[in-house]
PDB file of N, CA, C and O in Angstrom:
ATOM      1  N   UNK V  46      79.621 153.084 129.781  1.00  0.00           N
ATOM      2  CA  UNK V  46      79.515 151.866 129.288  1.00  0.00           C
ATOM      3  C   UNK V  46      79.457 152.386 126.716  1.00  0.00           C
ATOM      4  O   UNK V  46      80.501 151.125 126.534  1.00  0.00           O
ATOM      5  N   UNK V  47      78.945 153.904 126.811  1.00  0.00           N
ATOM      6  CA  UNK V  47      78.732 153.846 125.400  1.00  0.00           C
ATOM      7  C   UNK V  47      80.007 153.517 124.807  1.00  0.00           C
ATOM      8  O   UNK V  47      79.963 153.045 123.422  1.00  0.00           O
ATOM      9  N   UNK V  48      81.029 153.938 124.980  1.00  0.00           N
ATOM     10  CA  UNK V  48      82.785 153.934 124.489  1.00  0.00           C
ATOM     11  C   UNK V  48      83.161 152.922 123.965  1.00  0.00           C
ATOM     12  O   UNK V  48      83.428 152.523 123.553  1.00  0.00           O
ATOM     13  N   UNK V  49      82.895 151.592 125.220  1.00  0.00           N
ATOM     14  CA  UNK V  49      83.488 150.577 124.792  1.00  0.00           C
ATOM     15  C   UNK V  49      83.102 149.765 123.717  1.00  0.00           C
ATOM     16  O   UNK V  49      82.833 148.934 123.029  1.00  0.00           O
ATOM     17  N   UNK V  50      81.209 150.282 123.918  1.00  0.00           N
ATOM     18  CA  UNK V  50      80.111 149.410 122.643  1.00  0.00           C
ATOM     19  C   UNK V  50      81.233 150.341 121.292  1.00  0.00           C
ATOM     20  O   UNK V  50      81.238 149.573 120.237  1.00  0.00           O
ATOM     21  N   UNK V  51      81.075 151.575 121.300  1.00  0.00           N
ATOM     22  CA  UNK V  51      81.732 152.111 120.158  1.00  0.00           C
ATOM     23  C   UNK V  51      83.171 151.836 119.571  1.00  0.00           C
ATOM     24  O   UNK V  51      82.944 151.542 119.254  1.00  0.00           O
ATOM     25  N   UNK V  52      83.956 151.339 120.764  1.00  0.00           N
ATOM     26  CA  UNK V  52      85.514 151.033 120.417  1.00  0.00           C
ATOM     27  C   UNK V  52      84.916 149.739 119.566  1.00  0.00           C
ATOM     28  O   UNK V  52      85.558 149.128 118.671  1.00  0.00           O
ATOM     29  N   UNK V  53      84.152 148.711 120.284  1.00  0.00           N
ATOM     30  CA  UNK V  53      84.182 147.030 119.308  1.00  0.00           C
ATOM     31  C   UNK V  53      83.690 147.076 118.588  1.00  0.00           C
ATOM     32  O   UNK V  53      83.873 146.639 117.229  1.00  0.00           O
ATOM     33  N   UNK V  54      82.557 147.747 118.022  1.00  0.00           N
ATOM     34  CA  UNK V  54      81.786 148.325 116.594  1.00  0.00           C
ATOM     35  C   UNK V  54      82.560 149.052 115.655  1.00  0.00           C
ATOM     36  O   UNK V  54      83.289 148.120 114.250  1.00  0.00           O
ATOM     37  N   UNK V  55      83.518 149.980 115.826  1.00  0.00           N
ATOM     38  CA  UNK V  55      84.957 149.934 115.260  1.00  0.00           C
ATOM     39  C   UNK V  55      85.475 149.047 115.110  1.00  0.00           C
ATOM     40  O   UNK V  55      86.407 148.978 113.795  1.00  0.00           O
ATOM     41  N   UNK V  56      86.271 147.800 116.111  1.00  0.00           N
ATOM     42  CA  UNK V  56      86.524 147.442 115.353  1.00  0.00           C
ATOM     43  C   UNK V  56      86.633 146.124 114.766  1.00  0.00           C
ATOM     44  O   UNK V  56      87.058 145.713 113.671  1.00  0.00           O
ATOM     45  N   UNK V  57      85.026 146.097 114.741  1.00  0.00           N
ATOM     46  CA  UNK V  57      84.916 144.929 113.787  1.00  0.00           C
ATOM     47  C   UNK V  57      84.615 146.028 112.143  1.00  0.00           C
ATOM     48  O   UNK V  57      84.505 144.424 111.063  1.00  0.00           O
ATOM     49  N   UNK V  58      84.266 147.078 112.006  1.00  0.00           N
ATOM     50  CA  UNK V  58      84.409 146.611 110.914  1.00  0.00           C
ATOM     51  C   UNK V  58      85.766 147.646 110.828  1.00  0.00           C
ATOM     52  O   UNK V  58      85.708 146.988 109.491  1.00  0.00           O
ATOM     53  N   UNK V  59      86.692 147.987 111.379  1.00  0.00           N
ATOM     54  CA  UNK V  59      87.928 148.242 110.948  1.00  0.00           C
ATOM     55  C   UNK V  59      88.531 146.440 110.435  1.00  0.00           C
ATOM     56  O   UNK V  59      88.858 146.323 109.438  1.00  0.00           O
ATOM     57  N   UNK V  60      88.084 145.271 110.887  1.00  0.00           N
ATOM     58  CA  UNK V  60      88.560 143.734 110.933  1.00  0.00           C
ATOM     59  C   UNK V  60      87.465 143.405 109.672  1.00  0.00           C
ATOM     60  O   UNK V  60      88.831 142.669 109.125  1.00  0.00           O
ATOM     61  N   UNK V  61      86.629 143.695 109.772  1.00  0.00           N
ATOM     62  CA  UNK V  61      86.096 143.516 108.090  1.00  0.00           C
ATOM     63  C   UNK V  61      86.480 144.512 107.024  1.00  0.00           C
ATOM     64  O   UNK V  61      86.605 143.370 106.099  1.00  0.00           O
ATOM     65  N   UNK V  62      86.645 145.288 107.413  1.00  0.00           N
ATOM     66  CA  UNK V  62      86.981 146.640 105.747  1.00  0.00           C
ATOM     67  C   UNK V  62      88.955 145.506 105.775  1.00  0.00           C
ATOM     68  O   UNK V  62      89.726 145.189 104.674  1.00  0.00           O
ATOM     69  N   UNK V  63      89.288 145.025 107.129  1.00  0.00           N
ATOM     70  CA  UNK V  63      90.832 144.481 106.754  1.00  0.00           C
ATOM     71  C   UNK V  63      90.345 142.865 105.495  1.00  0.00           C
ATOM     72  O   UNK V  63      91.299 142.723 105.035  1.00  0.00           O
ATOM     73  N   UNK V  64      89.578 142.863 106.000  1.00  0.00           N
ATOM     74  CA  UNK V  64      89.158 141.098 105.350  1.00  0.00           C
ATOM     75  C   UNK V  64      88.919 141.291 104.450  1.00  0.00           C
ATOM     76  O   UNK V  64      89.226 140.357 102.991  1.00  0.00           O
ATOM     77  N   UNK V  65      88.420 142.011 103.982  1.00  0.00           N
ATOM     78  CA  UNK V  65      87.827 142.135 102.102  1.00  0.00           C
ATOM     79  C   UNK V  65      89.074 143.069 101.289  1.00  0.00           C
ATOM     80  O   UNK V  65      88.976 142.693 100.488  1.00  0.00           O
ATOM     81  N   UNK V  66      89.827 143.116 102.325  1.00  0.00           N
ATOM     82  CA  UNK V  66      91.340 143.585 101.305  1.00  0.00           C
ATOM     83  C   UNK V  66      92.176 142.751 101.312  1.00  0.00           C
ATOM     84  O   UNK V  66      92.759 142.738  99.536  1.00  0.00           O
ATOM     85  N   UNK V  67      91.627 142.059 102.059  1.00  0.00           N
ATOM     86  CA  UNK V  67      93.023 140.302 101.771  1.00  0.00           C
ATOM     87  C   UNK V  67      92.797 139.701 100.696  1.00  0.00           C
ATOM     88  O   UNK V  67      93.344 139.334 100.478  1.00  0.00           O
ATOM     89  N   UNK V  68      91.231 140.004 100.876  1.00  0.00           N
ATOM     90  CA  UNK V  68      90.419 138.540 100.073  1.00  0.00           C
ATOM     91  C   UNK V  68      90.631 139.741  98.208  1.00  0.00           C
ATOM     92  O   UNK V  68      90.697 138.721  97.966  1.00  0.00           O
ATOM     93  N   UNK V  69      90.260 140.699  98.320  1.00  0.00           N
ATOM     94  CA  UNK V  69      90.691 141.275  96.780  1.00  0.00           C
ATOM     95  C   UNK V  69      92.527 141.089  96.811  1.00  0.00           C
ATOM     96  O   UNK V  69      93.062 140.928  95.085  1.00  0.00           O
ATOM     97  N   UNK V  70      93.528 141.076  97.892  1.00  0.00           N
ATOM     98  CA  UNK V  70      94.695 141.312  97.251  1.00  0.00           C
ATOM     99  C   UNK V  70      95.193 139.491  96.775  1.00  0.00           C
ATOM    100  O   UNK V  70      95.891 139.662  96.191  1.00  0.00           O
ATOM    101  N   UNK V  71      94.355 138.849  97.047  1.00  0.00           N
ATOM    102  CA  UNK V  71      94.600 137.471  96.957  1.00  0.00           C
ATOM    103  C   UNK V  71      93.995 136.923  95.519  1.00  0.00           C
ATOM    104  O   UNK V  71      94.473 136.036  95.103  1.00  0.00           O
ATOM    105  N   UNK V  72      93.008 137.999  95.093  1.00  0.00           N
ATOM    106  CA  UNK V  72      92.411 137.373  93.422  1.00  0.00           C
ATOM    107  C   UNK V  72      93.583 138.170  92.654  1.00  0.00           C
ATOM    108  O   UNK V  72      94.074 139.333  92.095  1.00  0.00           O
ATOM    109  N   UNK V  73      93.884 137.115  91.350  1.00  0.00           N
ATOM    110  CA  UNK V  73      94.187 137.679  90.326  1.00  0.00           C
ATOM    111  C   UNK V  73      93.584 138.246  89.566  1.00  0.00           C
ATOM    112  O   UNK V  73      92.780 138.425  89.467  1.00  0.00           O
ATOM    113  N   UNK V  74      94.253 139.378  89.283  1.00  0.00           N
ATOM    114  CA  UNK V  74      93.773 140.581  88.119  1.00  0.00           C
ATOM    115  C   UNK V  74      94.304 140.130  86.687  1.00  0.00           C
ATOM    116  O   UNK V  74      92.953 140.440  86.095  1.00  0.00           O
ATOM    117  N   UNK V  75      94.849 139.211  86.280  1.00  0.00           N
ATOM    118  CA  UNK V  75      95.345 139.088  84.980  1.00  0.00           C
ATOM    119  C   UNK V  75      95.794 137.370  85.433  1.00  0.00           C
ATOM    120  O   UNK V  75      96.151 137.034  85.712  1.00  0.00           O
ATOM    121  N   UNK V  76      95.189 136.470  83.673  1.00  0.00           N
ATOM    122  CA  UNK V  76      96.146 135.018  84.189  1.00  0.00           C
ATOM    123  C   UNK V  76      97.516 135.572  84.078  1.00  0.00           C
ATOM    124  O   UNK V  76      98.344 136.293  83.603  1.00  0.00           O
ATOM    125  N   UNK V  77      98.694 134.272  84.944  1.00  0.00           N
ATOM    126  CA  UNK V  77      99.570 134.989  84.799  1.00  0.00           C
ATOM    127  C   UNK V  77      99.897 133.121  84.363  1.00  0.00           C
ATOM    128  O   UNK V  77      99.664 132.473  82.890  1.00  0.00           O
ATOM    129  N   UNK V  78     101.976 133.314  83.986  1.00  0.00           N
ATOM    130  CA  UNK V  78     102.194 131.849  83.235  1.00  0.00           C
ATOM    131  C   UNK V  78     101.674 130.882  83.685  1.00  0.00           C
ATOM    132  O   UNK V  78     101.321 129.958  82.740  1.00  0.00           O
ATOM    133  N   UNK V  79     101.047 130.603  85.085  1.00  0.00           N
ATOM    134  CA  UNK V  79     101.212 129.531  85.432  1.00  0.00           C
ATOM    135  C   UNK V  79      99.518 128.860  84.762  1.00  0.00           C
ATOM    136  O   UNK V  79      99.355 127.744  84.305  1.00  0.00           O
ATOM    137  N   UNK V  80      98.254 130.124  84.636  1.00  0.00           N
ATOM    138  CA  UNK V  80      97.488 129.636  83.923  1.00  0.00           C
ATOM    139  C   UNK V  80      97.194 129.761  83.328  1.00  0.00           C
ATOM    140  O   UNK V  80      96.412 128.647  82.540  1.00  0.00           O
ATOM    141  N   UNK V  81      98.277 130.048  82.562  1.00  0.00           N
ATOM    142  CA  UNK V  81      98.160 129.888  80.693  1.00  0.00           C
ATOM    143  C   UNK V  81      99.199 129.018  80.059  1.00  0.00           C
ATOM    144  O   UNK V  81      98.095 128.181  79.260  1.00  0.00           O
ATOM    145  N   UNK V  82     100.130 128.250  80.870  1.00  0.00           N
ATOM    146  CA  UNK V  82     100.425 126.487  79.974  1.00  0.00           C
ATOM    147  C   UNK V  82     100.871 125.645  81.192  1.00  0.00           C
ATOM    148  O   UNK V  82     101.811 124.973  80.772  1.00  0.00           O
ATOM    149  N   UNK V  83     100.618 125.911  82.453  1.00  0.00           N
ATOM    150  CA  UNK V  83     100.369 125.271  84.056  1.00  0.00           C
ATOM    151  C   UNK V  83      99.924 123.870  83.109  1.00  0.00           C
ATOM    152  O   UNK V  83     100.909 123.202  82.950  1.00  0.00           O
ATOM    153  N   UNK V  84      98.522 123.296  82.535  1.00  0.00           N
ATOM    154  CA  UNK V  84      98.371 122.487  82.045  1.00  0.00           C
ATOM    155  C   UNK V  84      99.375 121.606  81.341  1.00  0.00           C
ATOM    156  O   UNK V  84      99.784 120.471  81.064  1.00  0.00           O
ATOM    157  N   UNK V  85      99.304 122.488  80.318  1.00  0.00           N
ATOM    158  CA  UNK V  85     100.263 121.839  79.254  1.00  0.00           C
ATOM    159  C   UNK V  85     101.914 121.522  79.466  1.00  0.00           C
ATOM    160  O   UNK V  85     102.618 120.660  78.752  1.00  0.00           O
ATOM    161  N   UNK V  86     102.259 122.363  79.933  1.00  0.00           N
ATOM    162  CA  UNK V  86     103.579 122.229  80.711  1.00  0.00           C
ATOM    163  C   UNK V  86     103.823 120.732  81.714  1.00  0.00           C
ATOM    164  O   UNK V  86     104.838 119.581  81.279  1.00  0.00           O
ATOM    165  N   UNK V  87     102.590 119.923  82.248  1.00  0.00           N
ATOM    166  CA  UNK V  87     101.923 118.937  83.419  1.00  0.00           C
ATOM    167  C   UNK V  87     102.319 118.180  82.334  1.00  0.00           C
ATOM    168  O   UNK V  87     102.429 116.580  82.326  1.00  0.00           O
ATOM    169  N   UNK V  88     101.194 117.987  81.360  1.00  0.00           N
ATOM    170  CA  UNK V  88     100.660 117.528  80.123  1.00  0.00           C
ATOM    171  C   UNK V  88     102.338 116.866  79.358  1.00  0.00           C
ATOM    172  O   UNK V  88     102.676 115.832  79.196  1.00  0.00           O
ATOM    173  N   UNK V  89     102.694 118.132  78.924  1.00  0.00           N
ATOM    174  CA  UNK V  89     104.426 117.590  78.761  1.00  0.00           C
ATOM    175  C   UNK V  89     105.205 116.884  79.394  1.00  0.00           C
ATOM    176  O   UNK V  89     105.928 115.491  78.128  1.00  0.00           O
ATOM    177  N   UNK V  90     105.649 117.159  80.879  1.00  0.00           N
ATOM    178  CA  UNK V  90     105.969 116.598  81.142  1.00  0.00           C
ATOM    179  C   UNK V  90     106.020 114.995  81.389  1.00  0.00           C
ATOM    180  O   UNK V  90     106.802 114.470  81.328  1.00  0.00           O
ATOM    181  N   UNK V  91     104.837 114.664  81.199  1.00  0.00           N
ATOM    182  CA  UNK V  91     103.729 113.059  82.231  1.00  0.00           C
ATOM    183  C   UNK V  91     104.190 112.885  81.114  1.00  0.00           C
ATOM    184  O   UNK V  91     104.962 111.298  80.491  1.00  0.00           O
ATOM    185  N   UNK V  92     104.124 113.607  79.597  1.00  0.00           N
ATOM    186  CA  UNK V  92     104.144 112.030  78.290  1.00  0.00           C
ATOM    187  C   UNK V  92     105.592 112.077  77.818  1.00  0.00           C
ATOM    188  O   UNK V  92     105.832 111.178  78.021  1.00  0.00           O
ATOM    189  N   UNK V  93     106.550 113.309  78.422  1.00  0.00           N
ATOM    190  CA  UNK V  93     107.893 113.110  78.718  1.00  0.00           C
ATOM    191  C   UNK V  93     108.586 111.711  79.069  1.00  0.00           C
ATOM    192  O   UNK V  93     109.343 110.802  79.084  1.00  0.00           O
ATOM    193  N   UNK V  94     108.339 111.599  80.515  1.00  0.00           N
ATOM    194  CA  UNK V  94     108.754 111.075  81.586  1.00  0.00           C
ATOM    195  C   UNK V  94     108.085 109.249  81.135  1.00  0.00           C
ATOM    196  O   UNK V  94     108.830 108.523  81.188  1.00  0.00           O
ATOM    197  N   UNK V  95     107.220 109.418  80.752  1.00  0.00           N
ATOM    198  CA  UNK V  95     105.905 107.782  80.706  1.00  0.00           C
ATOM    199  C   UNK V  95     106.959 107.044  79.100  1.00  0.00           C
ATOM    200  O   UNK V  95     107.353 106.167  79.333  1.00  0.00           O
ATOM    201  N   UNK V  96     107.207 108.537  78.369  1.00  0.00           N
ATOM    202  CA  UNK V  96     108.167 108.057  77.001  1.00  0.00           C
ATOM    203  C   UNK V  96     109.341 107.424  77.506  1.00  0.00           C
ATOM    204  O   UNK V  96     110.196 106.467  76.969  1.00  0.00           O
ATOM    205  N   UNK V  97     110.215 108.285  78.268  1.00  0.00           N
ATOM    206  CA  UNK V  97     111.163 107.580  78.412  1.00  0.00           C
ATOM    207  C   UNK V  97     111.366 107.317  78.986  1.00  0.00           C
ATOM    208  O   UNK V  97     112.358 105.625  78.999  1.00  0.00           O
ATOM    209  N   UNK V  98     110.871 106.579  80.298  1.00  0.00           N
ATOM    210  CA  UNK V  98     110.559 105.310  81.149  1.00  0.00           C
ATOM    211  C   UNK V  98     110.057 103.518  80.002  1.00  0.00           C
ATOM    212  O   UNK V  98     110.254 102.881  80.273  1.00  0.00           O
ATOM    213  N   UNK V  99     109.497 103.697  78.899  1.00  0.00           N
ATOM    214  CA  UNK V  99     108.809 102.773  78.476  1.00  0.00           C
ATOM    215  C   UNK V  99     110.596 102.578  77.102  1.00  0.00           C
ATOM    216  O   UNK V  99     110.122 101.214  77.413  1.00  0.00           O
ATOM    217  N   UNK V 100     110.352 103.552  77.106  1.00  0.00           N
ATOM    218  CA  UNK V 100     112.107 103.368  76.124  1.00  0.00           C
ATOM    219  C   UNK V 100     112.965 102.331  77.248  1.00  0.00           C
ATOM    220  O   UNK V 100     113.774 101.767  76.595  1.00  0.00           O
ATOM    221  N   UNK V 101     113.615 103.245  78.128  1.00  0.00           N
ATOM    222  CA  UNK V 101     114.795 102.576  79.444  1.00  0.00           C
ATOM    223  C   UNK V 101     113.859 100.934  79.376  1.00  0.00           C
ATOM    224  O   UNK V 101     114.467  99.774  79.294  1.00  0.00           O
ATOM    225  N   UNK V 102     112.320 100.587  79.498  1.00  0.00           N
ATOM    226  CA  UNK V 102     112.302  99.291  79.929  1.00  0.00           C
ATOM    227  C   UNK V 102     112.432  98.439  79.165  1.00  0.00           C
ATOM    228  O   UNK V 102     112.639  97.102  79.317  1.00  0.00           O
ATOM    229  N   UNK V 103     111.976  99.123  77.465  1.00  0.00           N
ATOM    230  CA  UNK V 103     112.046  97.619  76.621  1.00  0.00           C
ATOM    231  C   UNK V 103     112.788  97.710  75.954  1.00  0.00           C
ATOM    232  O   UNK V 103     113.444  96.855  75.029  1.00  0.00           O
ATOM    233  N   UNK V 104     113.572  98.486  75.603  1.00  0.00           N
ATOM    234  CA  UNK V 104     114.849  98.843  74.349  1.00  0.00           C
ATOM    235  C   UNK V 104     116.632  98.809  75.348  1.00  0.00           C
ATOM    236  O   UNK V 104     117.325  98.052  73.725  1.00  0.00           O
ATOM    237  N   UNK V 105     117.106  99.104  75.770  1.00  0.00           N
ATOM    238  CA  UNK V 105     118.658  99.066  75.927  1.00  0.00           C
ATOM    239  C   UNK V 105     119.393  97.785  76.625  1.00  0.00           C
ATOM    240  O   UNK V 105     119.764  97.892  76.893  1.00  0.00           O
ATOM    241  N   UNK V 106     118.033  96.953  76.868  1.00  0.00           N
ATOM    242  CA  UNK V 106     118.596  95.631  77.374  1.00  0.00           C
ATOM    243  C   UNK V 106     119.169  95.511  78.735  1.00  0.00           C
ATOM    244  O   UNK V 106     120.062  94.716  78.686  1.00  0.00           O
ATOM    245  N   UNK V 107     118.341  96.229  79.360  1.00  0.00           N
ATOM    246  CA  UNK V 107     118.620  95.930  81.102  1.00  0.00           C
ATOM    247  C   UNK V 107     117.990  93.733  81.517  1.00  0.00           C
ATOM    248  O   UNK V 107     116.530  93.909  80.953  1.00  0.00           O
ATOM    249  N   UNK V 108     118.691  93.619  81.776  1.00  0.00           N
ATOM    250  CA  UNK V 108     118.062  92.377  83.030  1.00  0.00           C
ATOM    251  C   UNK V 108     117.452  92.496  83.999  1.00  0.00           C
ATOM    252  O   UNK V 108     118.027  93.148  85.017  1.00  0.00           O
ATOM    253  N   UNK V 109     116.488  93.046  83.887  1.00  0.00           N
ATOM    254  CA  UNK V 109     115.702  92.955  85.097  1.00  0.00           C
ATOM    255  C   UNK V 109     115.588  91.774  85.975  1.00  0.00           C
ATOM    256  O   UNK V 109     114.389  91.849  87.428  1.00  0.00           O
ATOM    257  N   UNK V 110     116.578  91.083  85.881  1.00  0.00           N
ATOM    258  CA  UNK V 110     116.427  89.746  87.171  1.00  0.00           C
ATOM    259  C   UNK V 110     114.951  89.120  87.501  1.00  0.00           C
ATOM    260  O   UNK V 110     114.516  89.899  89.251  1.00  0.00           O
ATOM    261  N   UNK V 111     114.091  88.899  87.128  1.00  0.00           N
ATOM    262  CA  UNK V 111     113.202  88.541  86.700  1.00  0.00           C
ATOM    263  C   UNK V 111     113.000  86.980  87.634  1.00  0.00           C
ATOM    264  O   UNK V 111     113.850  86.501  87.656  1.00  0.00           O
ATOM    265  N   UNK V 112     111.809  86.358  87.838  1.00  0.00           N
ATOM    266  CA  UNK V 112     111.515  85.189  88.057  1.00  0.00           C
ATOM    267  C   UNK V 112     112.660  83.654  87.557  1.00  0.00           C
ATOM    268  O   UNK V 112     112.263  83.974  86.174  1.00  0.00           O
ATOM    269  N   UNK V 113     113.747  82.864  88.201  1.00  0.00           N
ATOM    270  CA  UNK V 113     114.597  82.010  86.710  1.00  0.00           C
ATOM    271  C   UNK V 113     113.160  81.093  87.308  1.00  0.00           C
ATOM    272  O   UNK V 113     114.113  79.906  86.158  1.00  0.00           O
ATOM    273  N   UNK V 114     112.431  80.513  87.400  1.00  0.00           N
ATOM    274  CA  UNK V 114     111.711  79.340  87.933  1.00  0.00           C
ATOM    275  C   UNK V 114     111.418  79.471  86.251  1.00  0.00           C
ATOM    276  O   UNK V 114     110.364  80.215  85.519  1.00  0.00           O
ATOM    277  N   UNK V 115     111.932  77.810  85.896  1.00  0.00           N
ATOM    278  CA  UNK V 115     111.366  76.948  84.658  1.00  0.00           C
ATOM    279  C   UNK V 115     112.612  77.700  83.515  1.00  0.00           C
ATOM    280  O   UNK V 115     112.175  77.102  82.754  1.00  0.00           O
ATOM    281  N   UNK V 116     113.551  78.529  84.276  1.00  0.00           N
ATOM    282  CA  UNK V 116     114.287  79.014  82.951  1.00  0.00           C
ATOM    283  C   UNK V 116     115.812  78.156  83.647  1.00  0.00           C
ATOM    284  O   UNK V 116     116.642  77.839  82.662  1.00  0.00           O
ATOM    285  N   UNK V 117     115.794  78.210  85.435  1.00  0.00           N
ATOM    286  CA  UNK V 117     117.380  77.732  85.409  1.00  0.00           C
ATOM    287  C   UNK V 117     116.994  76.194  85.351  1.00  0.00           C
ATOM    288  O   UNK V 117     115.840  76.439  86.943  1.00  0.00           O
ATOM    289  N   UNK V 118     118.119  75.760  85.485  1.00  0.00           N
ATOM    290  CA  UNK V 118     117.067  73.834  86.535  1.00  0.00           C
ATOM    291  C   UNK V 118     118.762  73.787  87.091  1.00  0.00           C
ATOM    292  O   UNK V 118     119.792  74.495  86.611  1.00  0.00           O
ATOM    293  N   UNK V 119     119.160  73.206  88.093  1.00  0.00           N
ATOM    294  CA  UNK V 119     119.866  72.747  89.359  1.00  0.00           C
ATOM    295  C   UNK V 119     120.365  72.089  88.390  1.00  0.00           C
ATOM    296  O   UNK V 119     120.711  71.761  87.830  1.00  0.00           O
ATOM    297  N   UNK V 120     122.296  72.713  88.938  1.00  0.00           N
ATOM    298  CA  UNK V 120     123.150  71.572  88.967  1.00  0.00           C
ATOM    299  C   UNK V 120     124.121  70.233  89.704  1.00  0.00           C
ATOM    300  O   UNK V 120     122.793  70.136  90.198  1.00  0.00           O
ATOM    301  N   UNK V 121     123.947  68.931  89.281  1.00  0.00           N
ATOM    302  CA  UNK V 121     124.503  67.735  89.664  1.00  0.00           C
ATOM    303  C   UNK V 121     125.641  67.921  91.178  1.00  0.00           C
ATOM    304  O   UNK V 121     126.402  69.042  90.914  1.00  0.00           O
ATOM    305  N   UNK V 122     125.215  67.571  92.353  1.00  0.00           N
ATOM    306  CA  UNK V 122     125.999  67.513  93.587  1.00  0.00           C
ATOM    307  C   UNK V 122     127.562  66.769  93.427  1.00  0.00           C
ATOM    308  O   UNK V 122     127.044  66.190  92.216  1.00  0.00           O
ATOM    309  N   UNK V 123     128.584  67.673  93.463  1.00  0.00           N
ATOM    310  CA  UNK V 123     129.800  66.481  92.967  1.00  0.00           C
ATOM    311  C   UNK V 123     130.405  66.014  94.665  1.00  0.00           C
ATOM    312  O   UNK V 123     129.454  66.803  95.733  1.00  0.00           O
ATOM    313  N   UNK V 124     129.881  64.818  94.682  1.00  0.00           N
ATOM    314  CA  UNK V 124     130.311  64.095  95.912  1.00  0.00           C
ATOM    315  C   UNK V 124     132.375  64.307  96.086  1.00  0.00           C
ATOM    316  O   UNK V 124     132.514  63.421  95.153  1.00  0.00           O
ATOM    317  N   UNK V 125     132.692  64.666  97.234  1.00  0.00           N
ATOM    318  CA  UNK V 125     133.385  64.518  97.032  1.00  0.00           C
ATOM    319  C   UNK V 125     134.229  63.418  98.165  1.00  0.00           C
ATOM    320  O   UNK V 125     133.652  63.158  99.002  1.00  0.00           O
TER     321      UNK V 125
END
């Protein structure tokens, strides 16, 4: 029974060492591009998108097909 317990303990120790190494390998050593510039790129892209759609919606004369209620009067029917 002793070898069985010893084997189980060794597996637990190896597993905990492997988990510790895996945790350490996922930690970043130095800041990368996304850490340095990620928020600025996101804010710049959002600003560009909002500015472009604001221009498109207000300046280039698209007919947005809004409700014609109050602007269109029906034509009289012609009796044939």
